[in-house]
Amino acid sequence: MESKSLLYEKHPKYLGYILDPEILSNKHIDYVINKGRKRLDLLKYIAGRDWGADAGTLRLTYTSLIRPVLEYGSQIYFSASRTNLAKLDRVQSSAARIITGMRHSCPTDLVLFEADIMPLDLRRKLLLSKYFL
């Protein structure tokens, strides 16, 4: 363009989604996980042991600050591997454990039920069905 060479970027960011040539969403999922973990620190801070917020406030904080980050671009995740999607599920289960105060030895399904949070794979299917309908 006007005798200037364009820079090549292997993983460009477009509309907040990191594209990769393999269409596996690896780079974007890693970016989302790091962003979600930073926001988990905020949730931990709000959930102080002696003075912290109640479970309803923590759940509302999760659904407004962390879950949108985990779900952004989920329509493209159909080509992502199960291990990458499991990383996203771990971030959500960490948030559910903070909300409920349960230990890591408790089953994830029980923790999500107690926190009243739908699993991410079901939400992805629900969002995808709404998107295509």
mmCIF file of N, CA and C in Angstrom:
data_model
loop_
_atom_site.group_PDB
_atom_site.id
_atom_site.type_symbol
_atom_site.label_atom_id
_atom_site.label_comp_id
_atom_site.label_asym_id
_atom_site.label_seq_id
_atom_site.Cartn_x
_atom_site.Cartn_y
_atom_site.Cartn_z
ATOM 1 N N MET A 1 0.848 -1.171 0.000
ATOM 2 C CA MET A 1 0.000 0.000 0.000
ATOM 3 C C MET A 1 0.892 1.232 0.000
ATOM 4 N N GLU A 2 0.780 1.980 -1.038
ATOM 5 C CA GLU A 2 1.573 3.193 -1.207
ATOM 6 C C GLU A 2 3.057 2.926 -0.966
ATOM 7 N N SER A 3 3.566 1.868 -1.568
ATOM 8 C CA SER A 3 4.958 1.433 -1.491
ATOM 9 C C SER A 3 5.408 1.106 -0.068
ATOM 10 N N LYS A 4 4.487 0.754 0.803
ATOM 11 C CA LYS A 4 4.814 0.295 2.158
ATOM 12 C C LYS A 4 4.455 -1.180 2.245
ATOM 13 N N SER A 5 5.338 -1.930 2.819
ATOM 14 C CA SER A 5 5.050 -3.352 2.952
ATOM 15 C C SER A 5 4.161 -3.592 4.178
ATOM 16 N N LEU A 6 3.254 -4.531 4.032
ATOM 17 C CA LEU A 6 2.361 -4.885 5.125
ATOM 18 C C LEU A 6 3.033 -5.916 6.017
ATOM 19 N N LEU A 7 2.803 -5.796 7.304
ATOM 20 C CA LEU A 7 3.356 -6.752 8.249
ATOM 21 C C LEU A 7 2.497 -8.008 8.278
ATOM 22 N N TYR A 8 3.168 -9.129 8.348
ATOM 23 C CA TYR A 8 2.472 -10.404 8.465
ATOM 24 C C TYR A 8 2.393 -10.782 9.930
ATOM 25 N N GLU A 9 1.214 -11.095 10.377
ATOM 26 C CA GLU A 9 1.042 -11.559 11.752
ATOM 27 C C GLU A 9 0.370 -12.920 11.694
ATOM 28 N N LYS A 10 0.985 -13.901 12.332
ATOM 29 C CA LYS A 10 0.474 -15.258 12.267
ATOM 30 C C LYS A 10 -0.842 -15.418 13.022
ATOM 31 N N HIS A 11 -0.992 -14.695 14.129
ATOM 32 C CA HIS A 11 -2.203 -14.789 14.947
ATOM 33 C C HIS A 11 -2.807 -13.402 15.136
ATOM 34 N N PRO A 12 -3.493 -12.893 14.118
ATOM 35 C CA PRO A 12 -4.083 -11.552 14.249
ATOM 36 C C PRO A 12 -5.310 -11.575 15.164
ATOM 37 N N LYS A 13 -5.588 -10.431 15.729
ATOM 38 C CA LYS A 13 -6.758 -10.288 16.585
ATOM 39 C C LYS A 13 -7.802 -9.493 15.810
ATOM 40 N N TYR A 14 -8.974 -10.081 15.655
ATOM 41 C CA TYR A 14 -10.047 -9.447 14.898
ATOM 42 C C TYR A 14 -11.320 -9.502 15.725
ATOM 43 N N LEU A 15 -11.855 -8.326 16.058
ATOM 44 C CA LEU A 15 -13.053 -8.203 16.884
ATOM 45 C C LEU A 15 -12.912 -8.942 18.211
ATOM 46 N N GLY A 16 -11.730 -8.900 18.779
ATOM 47 C CA GLY A 16 -11.492 -9.528 20.081
ATOM 48 C C GLY A 16 -11.231 -11.015 20.016
ATOM 49 N N TYR A 17 -11.211 -11.594 18.840
ATOM 50 C CA TYR A 17 -10.969 -13.017 18.676
ATOM 51 C C TYR A 17 -9.619 -13.208 18.010
ATOM 52 N N ILE A 18 -8.771 -14.029 18.609
ATOM 53 C CA ILE A 18 -7.444 -14.294 18.069
ATOM 54 C C ILE A 18 -7.557 -15.425 17.055
ATOM 55 N N LEU A 19 -7.268 -15.111 15.814
ATOM 56 C CA LEU A 19 -7.367 -16.085 14.735
ATOM 57 C C LEU A 19 -6.075 -16.888 14.633
ATOM 58 N N ASP A 20 -6.207 -18.133 14.249
ATOM 59 C CA ASP A 20 -5.022 -18.933 13.970
ATOM 60 C C ASP A 20 -5.239 -19.685 12.664
ATOM 61 N N PRO A 21 -4.158 -19.954 11.936
ATOM 62 C CA PRO A 21 -4.306 -20.569 10.618
ATOM 63 C C PRO A 21 -4.890 -21.976 10.654
ATOM 64 N N GLU A 22 -4.766 -22.678 11.766
ATOM 65 C CA GLU A 22 -5.262 -24.048 11.856
ATOM 66 C C GLU A 22 -6.737 -24.119 12.228
ATOM 67 N N ILE A 23 -7.343 -23.006 12.588
ATOM 68 C CA ILE A 23 -8.741 -22.910 13.021
ATOM 69 C C ILE A 23 -9.014 -23.837 14.210
ATOM 70 N N LEU A 24 -8.074 -23.918 15.123
ATOM 71 C CA LEU A 24 -8.249 -24.749 16.310
ATOM 72 C C LEU A 24 -8.595 -23.932 17.553
ATOM 73 N N SER A 25 -8.495 -22.636 17.458
ATOM 74 C CA SER A 25 -8.819 -21.711 18.558
ATOM 75 C C SER A 25 -7.878 -21.849 19.753
ATOM 76 N N ASN A 26 -6.699 -22.432 19.568
ATOM 77 C CA ASN A 26 -5.776 -22.621 20.689
ATOM 78 C C ASN A 26 -5.324 -21.303 21.293
ATOM 79 N N LYS A 27 -4.889 -20.387 20.456
ATOM 80 C CA LYS A 27 -4.377 -19.102 20.958
ATOM 81 C C LYS A 27 -5.482 -18.303 21.630
ATOM 82 N N HIS A 28 -6.663 -18.318 21.050
ATOM 83 C CA HIS A 28 -7.754 -17.555 21.645
ATOM 84 C C HIS A 28 -8.175 -18.153 22.990
ATOM 85 N N ILE A 29 -8.241 -19.464 23.070
ATOM 86 C CA ILE A 29 -8.633 -20.106 24.329
ATOM 87 C C ILE A 29 -7.597 -19.839 25.406
ATOM 88 N N ASP A 30 -6.311 -19.876 25.068
ATOM 89 C CA ASP A 30 -5.275 -19.543 26.050
ATOM 90 C C ASP A 30 -5.408 -18.099 26.517
ATOM 91 N N TYR A 31 -5.710 -17.198 25.589
ATOM 92 C CA TYR A 31 -5.911 -15.793 25.939
ATOM 93 C C TYR A 31 -7.121 -15.638 26.869
ATOM 94 N N VAL A 32 -8.192 -16.344 26.564
ATOM 95 C CA VAL A 32 -9.410 -16.270 27.378
ATOM 96 C C VAL A 32 -9.167 -16.837 28.775
ATOM 97 N N ILE A 33 -8.410 -17.907 28.858
ATOM 98 C CA ILE A 33 -8.124 -18.516 30.160
ATOM 99 C C ILE A 33 -7.327 -17.555 31.033
ATOM 100 N N ASN A 34 -6.320 -16.926 30.465
ATOM 101 C CA ASN A 34 -5.532 -15.962 31.241
ATOM 102 C C ASN A 34 -6.388 -14.786 31.688
ATOM 103 N N LYS A 35 -7.247 -14.305 30.824
ATOM 104 C CA LYS A 35 -8.128 -13.194 31.176
ATOM 105 C C LYS A 35 -9.133 -13.612 32.257
ATOM 106 N N GLY A 36 -9.659 -14.831 32.139
ATOM 107 C CA GLY A 36 -10.601 -15.334 33.136
ATOM 108 C C GLY A 36 -9.956 -15.549 34.494
ATOM 109 N N ARG A 37 -8.715 -16.023 34.506
ATOM 110 C CA ARG A 37 -8.019 -16.231 35.789
ATOM 111 C C ARG A 37 -7.726 -14.917 36.494
ATOM 112 N N LYS A 38 -7.437 -13.877 35.726
ATOM 113 C CA LYS A 38 -7.235 -12.566 36.343
ATOM 114 C C LYS A 38 -8.516 -12.080 36.997
ATOM 115 N N ARG A 39 -9.642 -12.348 36.358
ATOM 116 C CA ARG A 39 -10.915 -11.934 36.935
ATOM 117 C C ARG A 39 -11.319 -12.822 38.103
ATOM 118 N N LEU A 40 -10.826 -14.054 38.122
ATOM 119 C CA LEU A 40 -11.070 -14.923 39.278
ATOM 120 C C LEU A 40 -10.434 -14.351 40.540
ATOM 121 N N ASP A 41 -9.306 -13.676 40.369
ATOM 122 C CA ASP A 41 -8.661 -13.046 41.523
ATOM 123 C C ASP A 41 -9.573 -11.996 42.147
ATOM 124 N N LEU A 42 -10.298 -11.279 41.326
ATOM 125 C CA LEU A 42 -11.264 -10.309 41.831
ATOM 126 C C LEU A 42 -12.375 -11.013 42.598
ATOM 127 N N LEU A 43 -12.839 -12.141 42.064
ATOM 128 C CA LEU A 43 -13.881 -12.902 42.746
ATOM 129 C C LEU A 43 -13.386 -13.434 44.085
ATOM 130 N N LYS A 44 -12.136 -13.882 44.133
ATOM 131 C CA LYS A 44 -11.552 -14.344 45.397
ATOM 132 C C LYS A 44 -11.480 -13.220 46.413
ATOM 133 N N TYR A 45 -11.146 -12.037 45.936
ATOM 134 C CA TYR A 45 -11.039 -10.891 46.834
ATOM 135 C C TYR A 45 -12.401 -10.532 47.425
ATOM 136 N N ILE A 46 -13.437 -10.581 46.603
ATOM 137 C CA ILE A 46 -14.780 -10.257 47.082
ATOM 138 C C ILE A 46 -15.279 -11.320 48.057
ATOM 139 N N ALA A 47 -14.833 -12.555 47.886
ATOM 140 C CA ALA A 47 -15.310 -13.672 48.699
ATOM 141 C C ALA A 47 -14.459 -13.879 49.936
ATOM 142 N N GLY A 48 -14.009 -12.816 50.560
ATOM 143 C CA GLY A 48 -13.194 -12.949 51.767
ATOM 144 C C GLY A 48 -13.830 -13.867 52.789
ATOM 145 N N ARG A 49 -13.032 -14.570 53.552
ATOM 146 C CA ARG A 49 -13.530 -15.594 54.447
ATOM 147 C C ARG A 49 -14.353 -15.025 55.603
ATOM 148 N N ASP A 50 -13.875 -13.984 56.224
ATOM 149 C CA ASP A 50 -14.548 -13.446 57.402
ATOM 150 C C ASP A 50 -15.585 -12.384 57.055
ATOM 151 N N TRP A 51 -15.372 -11.658 55.997
ATOM 152 C CA TRP A 51 -16.231 -10.518 55.706
ATOM 153 C C TRP A 51 -16.834 -10.558 54.312
ATOM 154 N N GLY A 52 -16.653 -11.619 53.573
ATOM 155 C CA GLY A 52 -16.973 -11.682 52.146
ATOM 156 C C GLY A 52 -18.437 -11.578 51.806
ATOM 157 N N ALA A 53 -18.690 -11.421 50.522
ATOM 158 C CA ALA A 53 -20.042 -11.306 49.991
ATOM 159 C C ALA A 53 -20.742 -12.661 50.041
ATOM 160 N N ASP A 54 -22.067 -12.626 49.967
ATOM 161 C CA ASP A 54 -22.822 -13.874 49.986
ATOM 162 C C ASP A 54 -22.766 -14.545 48.609
ATOM 163 N N ALA A 55 -23.286 -15.780 48.547
ATOM 164 C CA ALA A 55 -23.192 -16.577 47.320
ATOM 165 C C ALA A 55 -23.941 -15.927 46.155
ATOM 166 N N GLY A 56 -25.058 -15.274 46.422
ATOM 167 C CA GLY A 56 -25.809 -14.619 45.346
ATOM 168 C C GLY A 56 -25.025 -13.500 44.690
ATOM 169 N N THR A 57 -24.347 -12.709 45.502
ATOM 170 C CA THR A 57 -23.530 -11.623 44.955
ATOM 171 C C THR A 57 -22.343 -12.172 44.182
ATOM 172 N N LEU A 58 -21.743 -13.228 44.690
ATOM 173 C CA LEU A 58 -20.608 -13.842 43.988
ATOM 174 C C LEU A 58 -21.053 -14.450 42.662
ATOM 175 N N ARG A 59 -22.224 -15.091 42.647
ATOM 176 C CA ARG A 59 -22.738 -15.671 41.407
ATOM 177 C C ARG A 59 -23.038 -14.577 40.391
ATOM 178 N N LEU A 60 -23.628 -13.489 40.829
ATOM 179 C CA LEU A 60 -23.910 -12.368 39.939
ATOM 180 C C LEU A 60 -22.616 -11.770 39.384
ATOM 181 N N THR A 61 -21.606 -11.677 40.232
ATOM 182 C CA THR A 61 -20.304 -11.175 39.790
ATOM 183 C C THR A 61 -19.701 -12.107 38.750
ATOM 184 N N TYR A 62 -19.821 -13.414 38.985
ATOM 185 C CA TYR A 62 -19.308 -14.381 38.003
ATOM 186 C C TYR A 62 -20.033 -14.250 36.671
ATOM 187 N N THR A 63 -21.367 -14.194 36.719
ATOM 188 C CA THR A 63 -22.133 -14.158 35.464
ATOM 189 C C THR A 63 -21.958 -12.854 34.703
ATOM 190 N N SER A 64 -21.562 -11.794 35.393
ATOM 191 C CA SER A 64 -21.401 -10.524 34.683
ATOM 192 C C SER A 64 -19.957 -10.227 34.288
ATOM 193 N N LEU A 65 -18.974 -10.783 34.996
ATOM 194 C CA LEU A 65 -17.577 -10.464 34.699
ATOM 195 C C LEU A 65 -16.777 -11.595 34.055
ATOM 196 N N ILE A 66 -17.044 -12.815 34.442
ATOM 197 C CA ILE A 66 -16.184 -13.922 34.000
ATOM 198 C C ILE A 66 -16.832 -14.741 32.883
ATOM 199 N N ARG A 67 -18.096 -15.088 33.037
ATOM 200 C CA ARG A 67 -18.735 -15.945 32.043
ATOM 201 C C ARG A 67 -18.784 -15.328 30.644
ATOM 202 N N PRO A 68 -19.029 -14.029 30.481
ATOM 203 C CA PRO A 68 -18.986 -13.483 29.119
ATOM 204 C C PRO A 68 -17.621 -13.623 28.451
ATOM 205 N N VAL A 69 -16.580 -13.545 29.234
ATOM 206 C CA VAL A 69 -15.228 -13.722 28.687
ATOM 207 C C VAL A 69 -15.043 -15.158 28.212
ATOM 208 N N LEU A 70 -15.542 -16.116 28.997
ATOM 209 C CA LEU A 70 -15.395 -17.527 28.636
ATOM 210 C C LEU A 70 -16.254 -17.903 27.424
ATOM 211 N N GLU A 71 -17.349 -17.197 27.210
ATOM 212 C CA GLU A 71 -18.267 -17.561 26.137
ATOM 213 C C GLU A 71 -18.068 -16.772 24.851
ATOM 214 N N TYR A 72 -17.262 -15.731 24.885
ATOM 215 C CA TYR A 72 -17.105 -14.909 23.690
ATOM 216 C C TYR A 72 -16.436 -15.717 22.583
ATOM 217 N N GLY A 73 -17.086 -15.808 21.462
ATOM 218 C CA GLY A 73 -16.560 -16.573 20.337
ATOM 219 C C GLY A 73 -16.826 -18.056 20.440
ATOM 220 N N SER A 74 -17.736 -18.461 21.311
ATOM 221 C CA SER A 74 -17.974 -19.888 21.509
ATOM 222 C C SER A 74 -18.588 -20.562 20.291
ATOM 223 N N GLN A 75 -19.142 -19.785 19.369
ATOM 224 C CA GLN A 75 -19.682 -20.387 18.147
ATOM 225 C C GLN A 75 -18.571 -20.963 17.276
ATOM 226 N N ILE A 76 -17.351 -20.507 17.478
ATOM 227 C CA ILE A 76 -16.228 -20.984 16.676
ATOM 228 C C ILE A 76 -15.516 -22.155 17.363
ATOM 229 N N TYR A 77 -15.857 -22.434 18.598
ATOM 230 C CA TYR A 77 -15.157 -23.479 19.353
ATOM 231 C C TYR A 77 -15.477 -24.895 18.893
ATOM 232 N N PHE A 78 -16.339 -25.084 17.920
ATOM 233 C CA PHE A 78 -16.688 -26.439 17.503
ATOM 234 C C PHE A 78 -15.482 -27.201 16.974
ATOM 235 N N SER A 79 -14.456 -26.491 16.506
ATOM 236 C CA SER A 79 -13.268 -27.169 16.000
ATOM 237 C C SER A 79 -12.165 -27.283 17.052
ATOM 238 N N ALA A 80 -12.417 -26.768 18.237
ATOM 239 C CA ALA A 80 -11.408 -26.836 19.301
ATOM 240 C C ALA A 80 -11.377 -28.239 19.899
ATOM 241 N N SER A 81 -10.223 -28.611 20.406
ATOM 242 C CA SER A 81 -10.089 -29.937 21.000
ATOM 243 C C SER A 81 -10.750 -29.981 22.373
ATOM 244 N N ARG A 82 -11.035 -31.176 22.828
ATOM 245 C CA ARG A 82 -11.677 -31.343 24.139
ATOM 246 C C ARG A 82 -10.767 -30.882 25.270
ATOM 247 N N THR A 83 -9.467 -31.029 25.095
ATOM 248 C CA THR A 83 -8.552 -30.601 26.154
ATOM 249 C C THR A 83 -8.567 -29.086 26.308
ATOM 250 N N ASN A 84 -8.666 -28.364 25.202
ATOM 251 C CA ASN A 84 -8.756 -26.911 25.294
ATOM 252 C C ASN A 84 -10.078 -26.471 25.910
ATOM 253 N N LEU A 85 -11.153 -27.140 25.545
ATOM 254 C CA LEU A 85 -12.445 -26.806 26.133
ATOM 255 C C LEU A 85 -12.483 -27.168 27.616
ATOM 256 N N ALA A 86 -11.753 -28.210 28.001
ATOM 257 C CA ALA A 86 -11.685 -28.581 29.411
ATOM 258 C C ALA A 86 -10.964 -27.508 30.229
ATOM 259 N N LYS A 87 -10.030 -26.797 29.604
ATOM 260 C CA LYS A 87 -9.364 -25.690 30.298
ATOM 261 C C LYS A 87 -10.360 -24.598 30.655
ATOM 262 N N LEU A 88 -11.281 -24.322 29.751
ATOM 263 C CA LEU A 88 -12.323 -23.341 30.033
ATOM 264 C C LEU A 88 -13.235 -23.832 31.163
ATOM 265 N N ASP A 89 -13.537 -25.124 31.151
ATOM 266 C CA ASP A 89 -14.375 -25.688 32.204
ATOM 267 C C ASP A 89 -13.698 -25.593 33.566
ATOM 268 N N ARG A 90 -12.374 -25.712 33.595
ATOM 269 C CA ARG A 90 -11.654 -25.592 34.867
ATOM 270 C C ARG A 90 -11.744 -24.191 35.444
ATOM 271 N N VAL A 91 -11.720 -23.187 34.579
ATOM 272 C CA VAL A 91 -11.874 -21.810 35.059
ATOM 273 C C VAL A 91 -13.267 -21.638 35.656
ATOM 274 N N GLN A 92 -14.280 -22.186 34.987
ATOM 275 C CA GLN A 92 -15.637 -22.083 35.515
ATOM 276 C C GLN A 92 -15.791 -22.856 36.821
ATOM 277 N N SER A 93 -15.202 -24.026 36.916
ATOM 278 C CA SER A 93 -15.329 -24.784 38.161
ATOM 279 C C SER A 93 -14.582 -24.097 39.300
ATOM 280 N N SER A 94 -13.497 -23.414 38.998
ATOM 281 C CA SER A 94 -12.805 -22.637 40.034
ATOM 282 C C SER A 94 -13.696 -21.514 40.549
ATOM 283 N N ALA A 95 -14.407 -20.864 39.637
ATOM 284 C CA ALA A 95 -15.337 -19.814 40.052
ATOM 285 C C ALA A 95 -16.463 -20.394 40.892
ATOM 286 N N ALA A 96 -16.977 -21.555 40.509
ATOM 287 C CA ALA A 96 -18.052 -22.186 41.273
ATOM 288 C C ALA A 96 -17.571 -22.594 42.662
ATOM 289 N N ARG A 97 -16.322 -23.029 42.765
ATOM 290 C CA ARG A 97 -15.778 -23.383 44.083
ATOM 291 C C ARG A 97 -15.604 -22.151 44.966
ATOM 292 N N ILE A 98 -15.259 -21.033 44.361
ATOM 293 C CA ILE A 98 -15.160 -19.791 45.129
ATOM 294 C C ILE A 98 -16.546 -19.373 45.609
ATOM 295 N N ILE A 99 -17.545 -19.505 44.744
ATOM 296 C CA ILE A 99 -18.908 -19.102 45.090
ATOM 297 C C ILE A 99 -19.452 -19.961 46.228
ATOM 298 N N THR A 100 -19.271 -21.266 46.143
ATOM 299 C CA THR A 100 -19.847 -22.168 47.131
ATOM 300 C C THR A 100 -18.953 -22.391 48.348
ATOM 301 N N GLY A 101 -17.675 -22.158 48.187
ATOM 302 C CA GLY A 101 -16.746 -22.420 49.280
ATOM 303 C C GLY A 101 -16.390 -23.887 49.423
ATOM 304 N N MET A 102 -16.705 -24.691 48.418
ATOM 305 C CA MET A 102 -16.405 -26.128 48.467
ATOM 306 C C MET A 102 -14.946 -26.378 48.121
ATOM 307 N N ARG A 103 -14.460 -27.516 48.571
ATOM 308 C CA ARG A 103 -13.069 -27.894 48.337
ATOM 309 C C ARG A 103 -12.893 -28.531 46.960
ATOM 310 N N HIS A 104 -11.642 -28.718 46.581
ATOM 311 C CA HIS A 104 -11.321 -29.304 45.278
ATOM 312 C C HIS A 104 -11.630 -30.789 45.216
ATOM 313 N N SER A 105 -11.840 -31.428 46.365
ATOM 314 C CA SER A 105 -12.141 -32.855 46.367
ATOM 315 C C SER A 105 -13.604 -33.137 46.012
ATOM 316 N N CYS A 106 -14.451 -32.117 46.025
ATOM 317 C CA CYS A 106 -15.866 -32.296 45.661
ATOM 318 C C CYS A 106 -15.995 -32.444 44.150
ATOM 319 N N PRO A 107 -16.917 -33.288 43.702
ATOM 320 C CA PRO A 107 -17.119 -33.440 42.254
ATOM 321 C C PRO A 107 -17.569 -32.136 41.608
ATOM 322 N N THR A 108 -17.080 -31.907 40.407
ATOM 323 C CA THR A 108 -17.367 -30.652 39.707
ATOM 324 C C THR A 108 -18.856 -30.480 39.432
ATOM 325 N N ASP A 109 -19.541 -31.566 39.087
ATOM 326 C CA ASP A 109 -20.975 -31.466 38.808
ATOM 327 C C ASP A 109 -21.748 -31.004 40.031
ATOM 328 N N LEU A 110 -21.362 -31.496 41.191
ATOM 329 C CA LEU A 110 -22.017 -31.088 42.434
ATOM 330 C C LEU A 110 -21.755 -29.620 42.744
ATOM 331 N N VAL A 111 -20.530 -29.177 42.509
ATOM 332 C CA VAL A 111 -20.168 -27.786 42.774
ATOM 333 C C VAL A 111 -20.941 -26.854 41.843
ATOM 334 N N LEU A 112 -21.044 -27.214 40.557
ATOM 335 C CA LEU A 112 -21.799 -26.393 39.615
ATOM 336 C C LEU A 112 -23.280 -26.360 39.972
ATOM 337 N N PHE A 113 -23.825 -27.492 40.442
ATOM 338 C CA PHE A 113 -25.221 -27.534 40.850
ATOM 339 C C PHE A 113 -25.465 -26.633 42.053
ATOM 340 N N GLU A 114 -24.594 -26.704 43.042
ATOM 341 C CA GLU A 114 -24.744 -25.879 44.246
ATOM 342 C C GLU A 114 -24.593 -24.394 43.942
ATOM 343 N N ALA A 115 -23.744 -24.071 42.968
ATOM 344 C CA ALA A 115 -23.547 -22.669 42.594
ATOM 345 C C ALA A 115 -24.633 -22.184 41.629
ATOM 346 N N ASP A 116 -25.490 -23.101 41.167
ATOM 347 C CA ASP A 116 -26.561 -22.798 40.220
ATOM 348 C C ASP A 116 -25.989 -22.233 38.915
ATOM 349 N N ILE A 117 -24.978 -22.929 38.391
ATOM 350 C CA ILE A 117 -24.306 -22.536 37.150
ATOM 351 C C ILE A 117 -24.413 -23.688 36.155
ATOM 352 N N MET A 118 -24.853 -23.375 34.943
ATOM 353 C CA MET A 118 -24.957 -24.386 33.890
ATOM 354 C C MET A 118 -23.556 -24.673 33.337
ATOM 355 N N PRO A 119 -23.227 -25.941 33.099
ATOM 356 C CA PRO A 119 -21.919 -26.267 32.514
ATOM 357 C C PRO A 119 -21.713 -25.567 31.174
ATOM 358 N N LEU A 120 -20.463 -25.226 30.886
ATOM 359 C CA LEU A 120 -20.157 -24.471 29.673
ATOM 360 C C LEU A 120 -20.487 -25.232 28.397
ATOM 361 N N ASP A 121 -20.309 -26.550 28.389
ATOM 362 C CA ASP A 121 -20.610 -27.289 27.164
ATOM 363 C C ASP A 121 -22.102 -27.240 26.840
ATOM 364 N N LEU A 122 -22.954 -27.290 27.856
ATOM 365 C CA LEU A 122 -24.392 -27.153 27.615
ATOM 366 C C LEU A 122 -24.746 -25.741 27.164
ATOM 367 N N ARG A 123 -24.103 -24.739 27.740
ATOM 368 C CA ARG A 123 -24.360 -23.359 27.331
ATOM 369 C C ARG A 123 -23.891 -23.124 25.897
ATOM 370 N N ARG A 124 -22.749 -23.733 25.523
ATOM 371 C CA ARG A 124 -22.279 -23.604 24.148
ATOM 372 C C ARG A 124 -23.279 -24.202 23.174
ATOM 373 N N LYS A 125 -23.827 -25.371 23.498
ATOM 374 C CA LYS A 125 -24.822 -26.001 22.635
ATOM 375 C C LYS A 125 -26.090 -25.163 22.567
ATOM 376 N N LEU A 126 -26.505 -24.602 23.694
ATOM 377 C CA LEU A 126 -27.697 -23.763 23.723
ATOM 378 C C LEU A 126 -27.495 -22.499 22.897
ATOM 379 N N LEU A 127 -26.347 -21.847 23.076
ATOM 380 C CA LEU A 127 -26.065 -20.640 22.296
ATOM 381 C C LEU A 127 -25.941 -20.942 20.814
ATOM 382 N N LEU A 128 -25.341 -22.068 20.487
ATOM 383 C CA LEU A 128 -25.183 -22.432 19.085
ATOM 384 C C LEU A 128 -26.525 -22.732 18.440
ATOM 385 N N SER A 129 -27.418 -23.413 19.181
ATOM 386 C CA SER A 129 -28.732 -23.697 18.629
ATOM 387 C C SER A 129 -29.534 -22.406 18.438
ATOM 388 N N LYS A 130 -29.421 -21.464 19.353
ATOM 389 C CA LYS A 130 -30.098 -20.171 19.195
ATOM 390 C C LYS A 130 -29.507 -19.397 18.028
ATOM 391 N N TYR A 131 -28.195 -19.519 17.851
ATOM 392 C CA TYR A 131 -27.517 -18.802 16.776
ATOM 393 C C TYR A 131 -27.976 -19.290 15.407
ATOM 394 N N PHE A 132 -28.118 -20.605 15.254
ATOM 395 C CA PHE A 132 -28.502 -21.154 13.966
ATOM 396 C C PHE A 132 -29.998 -21.116 13.716
ATOM 397 N N LEU A 133 -30.789 -21.053 14.781
ATOM 398 C CA LEU A 133 -32.244 -20.980 14.587
ATOM 399 C C LEU A 133 -32.644 -19.556 14.354
#
